[in-house]
PDB file of C-alpha atoms in Angstrom:
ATOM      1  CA  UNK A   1       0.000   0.000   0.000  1.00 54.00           C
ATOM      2  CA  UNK A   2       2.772   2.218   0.769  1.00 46.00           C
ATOM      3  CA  UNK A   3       4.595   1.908  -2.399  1.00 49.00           C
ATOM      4  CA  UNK A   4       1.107   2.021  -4.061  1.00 47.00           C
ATOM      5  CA  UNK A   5       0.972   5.676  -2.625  1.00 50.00           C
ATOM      6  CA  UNK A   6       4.544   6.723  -3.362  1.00 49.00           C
ATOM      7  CA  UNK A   7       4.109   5.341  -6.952  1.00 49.00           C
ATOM      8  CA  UNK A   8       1.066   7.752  -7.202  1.00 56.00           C
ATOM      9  CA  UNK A   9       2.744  10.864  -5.717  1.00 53.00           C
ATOM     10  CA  UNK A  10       5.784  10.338  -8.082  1.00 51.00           C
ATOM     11  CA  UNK A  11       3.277  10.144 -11.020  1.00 56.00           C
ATOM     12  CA  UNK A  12       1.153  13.140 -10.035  1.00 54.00           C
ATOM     13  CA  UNK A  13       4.741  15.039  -9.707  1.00 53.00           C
ATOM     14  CA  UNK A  14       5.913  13.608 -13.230  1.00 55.00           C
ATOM     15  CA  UNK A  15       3.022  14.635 -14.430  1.00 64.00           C
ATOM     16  CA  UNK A  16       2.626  18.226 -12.999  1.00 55.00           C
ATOM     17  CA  UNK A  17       6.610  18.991 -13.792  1.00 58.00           C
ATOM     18  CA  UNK A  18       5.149  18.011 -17.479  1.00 61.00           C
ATOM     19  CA  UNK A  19       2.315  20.554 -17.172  1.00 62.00           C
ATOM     20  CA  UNK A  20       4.621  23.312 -15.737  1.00 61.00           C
ATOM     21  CA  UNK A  21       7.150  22.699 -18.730  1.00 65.00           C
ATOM     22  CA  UNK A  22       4.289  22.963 -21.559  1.00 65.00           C
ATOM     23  CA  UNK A  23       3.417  26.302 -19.847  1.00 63.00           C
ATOM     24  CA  UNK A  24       6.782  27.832 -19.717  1.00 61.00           C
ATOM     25  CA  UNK A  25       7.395  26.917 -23.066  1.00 66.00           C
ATOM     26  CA  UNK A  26       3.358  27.982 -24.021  1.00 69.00           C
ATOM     27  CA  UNK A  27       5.005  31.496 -22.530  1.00 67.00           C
ATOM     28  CA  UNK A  28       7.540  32.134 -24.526  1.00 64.00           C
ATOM     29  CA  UNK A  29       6.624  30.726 -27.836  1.00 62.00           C
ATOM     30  CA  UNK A  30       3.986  34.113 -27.205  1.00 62.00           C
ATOM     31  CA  UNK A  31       6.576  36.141 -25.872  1.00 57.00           C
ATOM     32  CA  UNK A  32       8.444  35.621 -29.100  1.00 53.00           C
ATOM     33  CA  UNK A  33       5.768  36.022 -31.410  1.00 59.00           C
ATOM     34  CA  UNK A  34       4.824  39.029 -30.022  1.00 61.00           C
ATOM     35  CA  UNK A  35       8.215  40.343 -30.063  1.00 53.00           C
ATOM     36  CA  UNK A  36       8.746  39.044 -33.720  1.00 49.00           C
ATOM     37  CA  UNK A  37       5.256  40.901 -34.638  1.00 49.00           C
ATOM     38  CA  UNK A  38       6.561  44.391 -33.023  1.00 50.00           C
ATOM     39  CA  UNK A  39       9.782  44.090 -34.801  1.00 41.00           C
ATOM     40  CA  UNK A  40       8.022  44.010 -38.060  1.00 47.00           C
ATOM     41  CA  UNK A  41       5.559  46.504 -37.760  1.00 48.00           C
ATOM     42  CA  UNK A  42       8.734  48.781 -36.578  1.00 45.00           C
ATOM     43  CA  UNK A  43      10.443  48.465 -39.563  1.00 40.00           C
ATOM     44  CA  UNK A  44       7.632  48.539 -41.510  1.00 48.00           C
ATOM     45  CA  UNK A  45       6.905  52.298 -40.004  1.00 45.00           C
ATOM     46  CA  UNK A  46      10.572  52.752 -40.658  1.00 42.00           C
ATOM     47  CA  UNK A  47      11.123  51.935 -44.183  1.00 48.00           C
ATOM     48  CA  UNK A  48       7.198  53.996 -44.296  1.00 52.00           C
ATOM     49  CA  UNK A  49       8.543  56.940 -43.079  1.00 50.00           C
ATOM     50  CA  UNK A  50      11.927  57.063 -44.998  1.00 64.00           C
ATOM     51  CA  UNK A  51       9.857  57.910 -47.823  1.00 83.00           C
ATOM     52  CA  UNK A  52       8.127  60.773 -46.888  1.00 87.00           C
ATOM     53  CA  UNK A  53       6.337  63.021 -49.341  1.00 90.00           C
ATOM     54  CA  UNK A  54       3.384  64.508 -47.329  1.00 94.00           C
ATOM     55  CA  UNK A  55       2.342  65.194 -44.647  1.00 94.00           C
ATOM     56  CA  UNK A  56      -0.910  66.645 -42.842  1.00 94.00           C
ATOM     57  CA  UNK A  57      -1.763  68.925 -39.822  1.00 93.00           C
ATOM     58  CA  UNK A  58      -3.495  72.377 -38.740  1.00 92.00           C
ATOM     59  CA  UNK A  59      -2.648  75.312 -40.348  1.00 92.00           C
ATOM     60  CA  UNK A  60      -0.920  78.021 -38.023  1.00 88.00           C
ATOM     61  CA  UNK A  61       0.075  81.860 -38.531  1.00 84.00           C
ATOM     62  CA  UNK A  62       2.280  84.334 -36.780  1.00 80.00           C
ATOM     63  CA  UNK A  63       0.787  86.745 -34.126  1.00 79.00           C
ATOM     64  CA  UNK A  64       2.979  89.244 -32.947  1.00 74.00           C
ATOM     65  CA  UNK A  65       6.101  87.415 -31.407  1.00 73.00           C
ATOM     66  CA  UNK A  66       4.147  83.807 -31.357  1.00 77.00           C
ATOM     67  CA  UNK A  67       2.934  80.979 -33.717  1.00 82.00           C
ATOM     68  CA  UNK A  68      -0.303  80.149 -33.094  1.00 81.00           C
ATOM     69  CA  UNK A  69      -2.971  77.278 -34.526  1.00 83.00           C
ATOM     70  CA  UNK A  70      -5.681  78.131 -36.826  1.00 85.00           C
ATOM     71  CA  UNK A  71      -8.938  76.846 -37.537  1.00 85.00           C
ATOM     72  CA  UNK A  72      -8.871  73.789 -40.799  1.00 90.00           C
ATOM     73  CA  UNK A  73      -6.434  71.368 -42.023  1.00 93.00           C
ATOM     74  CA  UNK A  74      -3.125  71.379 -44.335  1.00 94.00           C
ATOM     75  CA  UNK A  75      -1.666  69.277 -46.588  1.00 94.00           C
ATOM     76  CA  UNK A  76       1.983  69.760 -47.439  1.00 95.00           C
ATOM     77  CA  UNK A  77       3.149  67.545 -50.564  1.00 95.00           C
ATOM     78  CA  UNK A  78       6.344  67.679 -52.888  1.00 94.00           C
ATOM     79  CA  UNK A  79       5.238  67.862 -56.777  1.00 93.00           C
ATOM     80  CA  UNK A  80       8.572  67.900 -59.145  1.00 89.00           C
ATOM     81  CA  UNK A  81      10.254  70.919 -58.148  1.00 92.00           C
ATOM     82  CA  UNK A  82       7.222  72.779 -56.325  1.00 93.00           C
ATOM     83  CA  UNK A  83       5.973  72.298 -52.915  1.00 94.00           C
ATOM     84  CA  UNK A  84       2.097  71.428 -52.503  1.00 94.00           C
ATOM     85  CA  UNK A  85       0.171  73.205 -49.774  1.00 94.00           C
ATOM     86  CA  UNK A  86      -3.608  73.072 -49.670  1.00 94.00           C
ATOM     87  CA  UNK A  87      -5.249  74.422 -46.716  1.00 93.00           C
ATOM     88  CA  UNK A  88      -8.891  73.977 -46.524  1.00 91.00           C
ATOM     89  CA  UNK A  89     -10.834  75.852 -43.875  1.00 87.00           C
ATOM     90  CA  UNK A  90     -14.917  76.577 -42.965  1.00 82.00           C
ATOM     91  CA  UNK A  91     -15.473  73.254 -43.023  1.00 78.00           C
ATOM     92  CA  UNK A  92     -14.237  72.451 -45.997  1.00 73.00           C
ATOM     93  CA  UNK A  93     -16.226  75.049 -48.283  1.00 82.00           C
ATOM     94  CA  UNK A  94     -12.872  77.402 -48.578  1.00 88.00           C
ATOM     95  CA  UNK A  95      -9.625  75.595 -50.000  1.00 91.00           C
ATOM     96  CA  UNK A  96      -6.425  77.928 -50.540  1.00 92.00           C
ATOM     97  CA  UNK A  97      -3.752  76.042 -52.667  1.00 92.00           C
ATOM     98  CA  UNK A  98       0.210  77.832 -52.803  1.00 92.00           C
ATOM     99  CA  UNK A  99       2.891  76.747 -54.749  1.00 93.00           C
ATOM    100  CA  UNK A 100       6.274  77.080 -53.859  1.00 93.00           C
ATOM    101  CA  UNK A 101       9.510  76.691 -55.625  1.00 93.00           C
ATOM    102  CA  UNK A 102      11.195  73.600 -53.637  1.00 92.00           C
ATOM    103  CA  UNK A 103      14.424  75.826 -55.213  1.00 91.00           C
ATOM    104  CA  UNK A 104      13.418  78.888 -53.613  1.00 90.00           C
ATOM    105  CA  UNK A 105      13.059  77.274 -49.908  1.00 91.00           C
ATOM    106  CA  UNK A 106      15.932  78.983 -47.360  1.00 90.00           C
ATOM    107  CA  UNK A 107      15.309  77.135 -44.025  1.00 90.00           C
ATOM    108  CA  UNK A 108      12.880  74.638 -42.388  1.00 92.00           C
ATOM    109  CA  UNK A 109      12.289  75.698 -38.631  1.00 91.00           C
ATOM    110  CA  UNK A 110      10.726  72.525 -36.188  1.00 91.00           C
ATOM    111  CA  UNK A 111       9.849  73.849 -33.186  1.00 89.00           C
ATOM    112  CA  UNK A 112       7.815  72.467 -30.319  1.00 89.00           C
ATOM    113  CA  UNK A 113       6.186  74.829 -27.770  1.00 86.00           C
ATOM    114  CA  UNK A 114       3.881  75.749 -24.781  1.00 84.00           C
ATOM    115  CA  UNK A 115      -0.117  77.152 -25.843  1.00 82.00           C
ATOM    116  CA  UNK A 116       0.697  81.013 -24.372  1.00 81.00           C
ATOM    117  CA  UNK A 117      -3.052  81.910 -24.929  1.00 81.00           C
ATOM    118  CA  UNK A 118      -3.822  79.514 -21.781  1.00 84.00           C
ATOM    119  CA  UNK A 119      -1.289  80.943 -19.702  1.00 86.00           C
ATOM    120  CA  UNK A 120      -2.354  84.981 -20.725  1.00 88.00           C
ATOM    121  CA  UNK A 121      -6.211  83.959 -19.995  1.00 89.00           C
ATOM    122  CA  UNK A 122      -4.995  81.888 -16.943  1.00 89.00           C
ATOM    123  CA  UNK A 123      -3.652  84.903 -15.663  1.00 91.00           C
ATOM    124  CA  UNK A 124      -6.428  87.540 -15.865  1.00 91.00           C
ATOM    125  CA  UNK A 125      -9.143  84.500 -14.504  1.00 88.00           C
ATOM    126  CA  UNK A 126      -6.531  83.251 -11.734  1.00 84.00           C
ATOM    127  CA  UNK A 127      -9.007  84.375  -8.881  1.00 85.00           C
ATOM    128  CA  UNK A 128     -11.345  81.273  -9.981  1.00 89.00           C
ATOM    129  CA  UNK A 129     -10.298  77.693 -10.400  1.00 90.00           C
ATOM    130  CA  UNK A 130     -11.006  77.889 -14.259  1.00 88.00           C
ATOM    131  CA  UNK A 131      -7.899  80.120 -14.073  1.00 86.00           C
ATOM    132  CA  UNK A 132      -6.116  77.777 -12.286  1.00 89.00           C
ATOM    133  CA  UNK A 133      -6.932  74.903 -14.669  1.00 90.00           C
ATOM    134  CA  UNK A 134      -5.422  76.938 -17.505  1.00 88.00           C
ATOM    135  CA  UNK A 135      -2.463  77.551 -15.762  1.00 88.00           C
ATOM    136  CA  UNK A 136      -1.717  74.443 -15.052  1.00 90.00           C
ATOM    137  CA  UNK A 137      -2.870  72.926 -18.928  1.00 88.00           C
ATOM    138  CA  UNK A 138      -0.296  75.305 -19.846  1.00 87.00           C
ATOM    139  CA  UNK A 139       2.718  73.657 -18.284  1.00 89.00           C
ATOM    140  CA  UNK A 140       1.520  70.376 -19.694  1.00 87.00           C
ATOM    141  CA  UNK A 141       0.431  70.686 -23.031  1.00 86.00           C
ATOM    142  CA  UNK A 142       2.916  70.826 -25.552  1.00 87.00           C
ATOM    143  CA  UNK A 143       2.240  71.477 -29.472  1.00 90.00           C
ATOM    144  CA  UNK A 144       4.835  70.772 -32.352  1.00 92.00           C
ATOM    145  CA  UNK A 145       5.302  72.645 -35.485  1.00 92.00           C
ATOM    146  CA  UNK A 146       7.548  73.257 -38.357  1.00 93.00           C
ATOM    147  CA  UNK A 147       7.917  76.771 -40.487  1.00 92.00           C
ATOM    148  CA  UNK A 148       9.366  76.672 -43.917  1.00 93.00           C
ATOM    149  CA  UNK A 149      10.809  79.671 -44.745  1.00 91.00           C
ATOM    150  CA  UNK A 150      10.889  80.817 -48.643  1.00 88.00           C
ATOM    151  CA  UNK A 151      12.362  83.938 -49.537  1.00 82.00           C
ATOM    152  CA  UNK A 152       8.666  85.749 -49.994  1.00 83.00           C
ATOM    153  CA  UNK A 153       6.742  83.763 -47.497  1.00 86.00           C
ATOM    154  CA  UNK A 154       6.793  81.491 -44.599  1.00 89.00           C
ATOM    155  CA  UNK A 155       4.848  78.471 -44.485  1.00 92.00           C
ATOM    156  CA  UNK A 156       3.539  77.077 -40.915  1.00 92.00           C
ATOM    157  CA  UNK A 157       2.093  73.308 -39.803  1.00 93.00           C
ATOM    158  CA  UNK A 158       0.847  72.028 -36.787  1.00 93.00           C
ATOM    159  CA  UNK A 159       1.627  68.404 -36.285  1.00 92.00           C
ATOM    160  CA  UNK A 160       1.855  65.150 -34.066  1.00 89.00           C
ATOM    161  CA  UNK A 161       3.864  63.108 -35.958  1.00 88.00           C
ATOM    162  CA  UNK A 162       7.782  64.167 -34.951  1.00 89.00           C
ATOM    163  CA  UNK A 163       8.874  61.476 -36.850  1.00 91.00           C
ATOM    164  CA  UNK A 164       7.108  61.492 -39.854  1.00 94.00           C
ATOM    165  CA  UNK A 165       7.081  64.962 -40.435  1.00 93.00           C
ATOM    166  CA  UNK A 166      11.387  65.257 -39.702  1.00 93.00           C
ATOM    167  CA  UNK A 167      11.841  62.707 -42.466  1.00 94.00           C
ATOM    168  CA  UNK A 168       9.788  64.739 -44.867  1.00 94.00           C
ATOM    169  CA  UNK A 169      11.939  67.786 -44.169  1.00 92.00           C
ATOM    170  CA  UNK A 170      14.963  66.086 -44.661  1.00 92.00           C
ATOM    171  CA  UNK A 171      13.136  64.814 -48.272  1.00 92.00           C
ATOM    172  CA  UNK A 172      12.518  67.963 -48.732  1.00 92.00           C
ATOM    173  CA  UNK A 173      16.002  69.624 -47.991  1.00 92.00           C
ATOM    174  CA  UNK A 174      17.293  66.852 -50.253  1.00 91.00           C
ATOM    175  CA  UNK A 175      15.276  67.954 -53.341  1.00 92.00           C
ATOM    176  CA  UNK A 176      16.200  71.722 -52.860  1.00 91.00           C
ATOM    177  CA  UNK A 177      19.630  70.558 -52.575  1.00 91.00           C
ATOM    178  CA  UNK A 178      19.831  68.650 -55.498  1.00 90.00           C
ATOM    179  CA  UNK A 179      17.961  71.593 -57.590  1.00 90.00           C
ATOM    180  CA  UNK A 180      20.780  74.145 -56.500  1.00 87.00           C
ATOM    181  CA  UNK A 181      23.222  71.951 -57.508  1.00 86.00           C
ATOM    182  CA  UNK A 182      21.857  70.255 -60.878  1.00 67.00           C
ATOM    183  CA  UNK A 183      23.492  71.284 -64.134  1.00 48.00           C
ATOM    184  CA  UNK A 184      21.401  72.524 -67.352  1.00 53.00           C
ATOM    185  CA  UNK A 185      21.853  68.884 -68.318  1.00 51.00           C
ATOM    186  CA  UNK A 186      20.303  67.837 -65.499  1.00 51.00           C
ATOM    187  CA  UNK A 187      16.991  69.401 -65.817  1.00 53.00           C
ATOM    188  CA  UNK A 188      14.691  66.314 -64.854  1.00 57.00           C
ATOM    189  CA  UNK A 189      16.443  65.607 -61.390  1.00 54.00           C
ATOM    190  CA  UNK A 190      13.220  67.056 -59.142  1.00 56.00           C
ATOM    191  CA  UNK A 191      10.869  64.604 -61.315  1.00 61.00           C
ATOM    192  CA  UNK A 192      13.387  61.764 -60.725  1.00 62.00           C
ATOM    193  CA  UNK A 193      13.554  62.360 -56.927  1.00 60.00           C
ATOM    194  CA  UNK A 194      10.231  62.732 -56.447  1.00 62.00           C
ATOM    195  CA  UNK A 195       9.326  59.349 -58.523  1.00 66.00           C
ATOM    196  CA  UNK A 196      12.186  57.812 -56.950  1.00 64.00           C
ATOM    197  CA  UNK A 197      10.626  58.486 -53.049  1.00 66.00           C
ATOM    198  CA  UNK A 198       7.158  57.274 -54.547  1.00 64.00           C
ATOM    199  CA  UNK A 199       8.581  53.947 -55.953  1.00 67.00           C
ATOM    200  CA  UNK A 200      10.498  53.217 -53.116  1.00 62.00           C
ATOM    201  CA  UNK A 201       7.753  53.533 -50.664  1.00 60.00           C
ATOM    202  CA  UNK A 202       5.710  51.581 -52.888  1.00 62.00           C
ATOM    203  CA  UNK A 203       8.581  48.700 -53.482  1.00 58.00           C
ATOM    204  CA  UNK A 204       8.961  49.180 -56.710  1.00 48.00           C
ATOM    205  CA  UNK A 205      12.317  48.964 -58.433  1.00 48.00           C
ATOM    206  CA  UNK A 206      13.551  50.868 -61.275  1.00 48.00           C
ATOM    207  CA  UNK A 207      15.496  49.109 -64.992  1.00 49.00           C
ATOM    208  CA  UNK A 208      18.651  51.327 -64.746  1.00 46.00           C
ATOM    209  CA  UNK A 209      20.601  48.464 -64.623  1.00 44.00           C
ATOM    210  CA  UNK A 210      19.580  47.067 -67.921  1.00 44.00           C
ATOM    211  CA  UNK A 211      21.480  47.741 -70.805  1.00 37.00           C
ATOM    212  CA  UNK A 212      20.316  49.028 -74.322  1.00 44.00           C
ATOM    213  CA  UNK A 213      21.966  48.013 -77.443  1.00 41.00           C
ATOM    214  CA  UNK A 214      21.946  50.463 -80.430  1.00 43.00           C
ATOM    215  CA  UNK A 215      22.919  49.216 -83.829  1.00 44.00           C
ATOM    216  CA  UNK A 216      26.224  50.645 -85.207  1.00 38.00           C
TER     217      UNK A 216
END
């Protein structure tokens, strides 16, 4: 009877070691997958955002000595040699296109910043809690926003996307770069950087490596 007894305790312990080893391994077989899923969506975003060609936020404009948000939504987007923006505002019923020469661009400013119009109404209502709450929403609220400076005109974006929006900067910087340095030769290179972002975010590969024969 005894060994009976210790025959079932060693079986039951066989048995739950067995059941404690299919867990563990249950564990991280997810772990894994989950880490292997994470990984891919990451590079996915990365090799996504490498190839940058618009972007999309609030419009802003320049009041006094601060940049403030306005009312609508803009769309910044590199055609050829010319940069894109269409700002549409009223709900939609008012859209104001501009054109700028990417050649023309001096500077892109990003900037990130507190919302001052809290703090100056937090101020003058500070004898009430509303005042208060502004106050403090103005130490935590942050808003991010680039300014591309042109040599007539400045154009501002409100954003959310730090990422996203630095890689289409430095696209952009890259195509005025290569237009101040092209040769008369070279007229085609903004159409040719612009097609090559679009192909490479869509996969796509080009045929320069194929060669043409020409009879003599």
């Amino acid at each position: 009877m005894f060994q009976l007894r210790n025959l079932g305790n060693l079986k039951f312990g066989l048995e739950f070691a067995l059941w404690r080893r299919h867990q563990h391994q249950t564990r991280i077989a997810a772990h894994t997958e989950q880490n292997g899923t994470k990984l891919m969506m990451n590079s996915q975003s990365i090799g996504n955002n490498q190839n940058v060609i618009e972007i999309t936020g609030r419009p802003g404009q320049i009041w006094g000595a601060m940049v403030i948000p306005a009312g609508g939504k803009t769309t910044m987007r590199i055609v050829g040699d010319t940069l894109q923006t269409t700002t549409r505002v009223n709900l939609g019923l008012e859209t104001k296109e501009t054109f700028t020469r990417i050649q023309k661009i001096d500077s892109v400013e990003m900037a990130e910043g507190r919302i001052w119009w809290l703090l100056i109404i937090g101020l003058f209502t500070a004898v009430w809690i509303v005042g208060l709450i502004l106050i403090a929403l103005f130490f935590v609220i942050k808003q991010n926003w680039i300014v591309i400076h042109s040599s007539k005109t400045s154009l501002i974006l409100f954003h959310s996307d730090t990422s996203k929006v630095k890689q289409f900067c430095s696209n952009l910087l890259s195509v005025a770069r290569q237009l101040n340095t092209r040769t008369p030769a070279n007229n085609n290179v903004p159409n040719r950087v612009s097609q090559n972002l679009k192909n490479q975010g869509n996969g796509k590969h080009g045929n320069n490596g194929q060669l043409s024969s020409q009879p003599m």
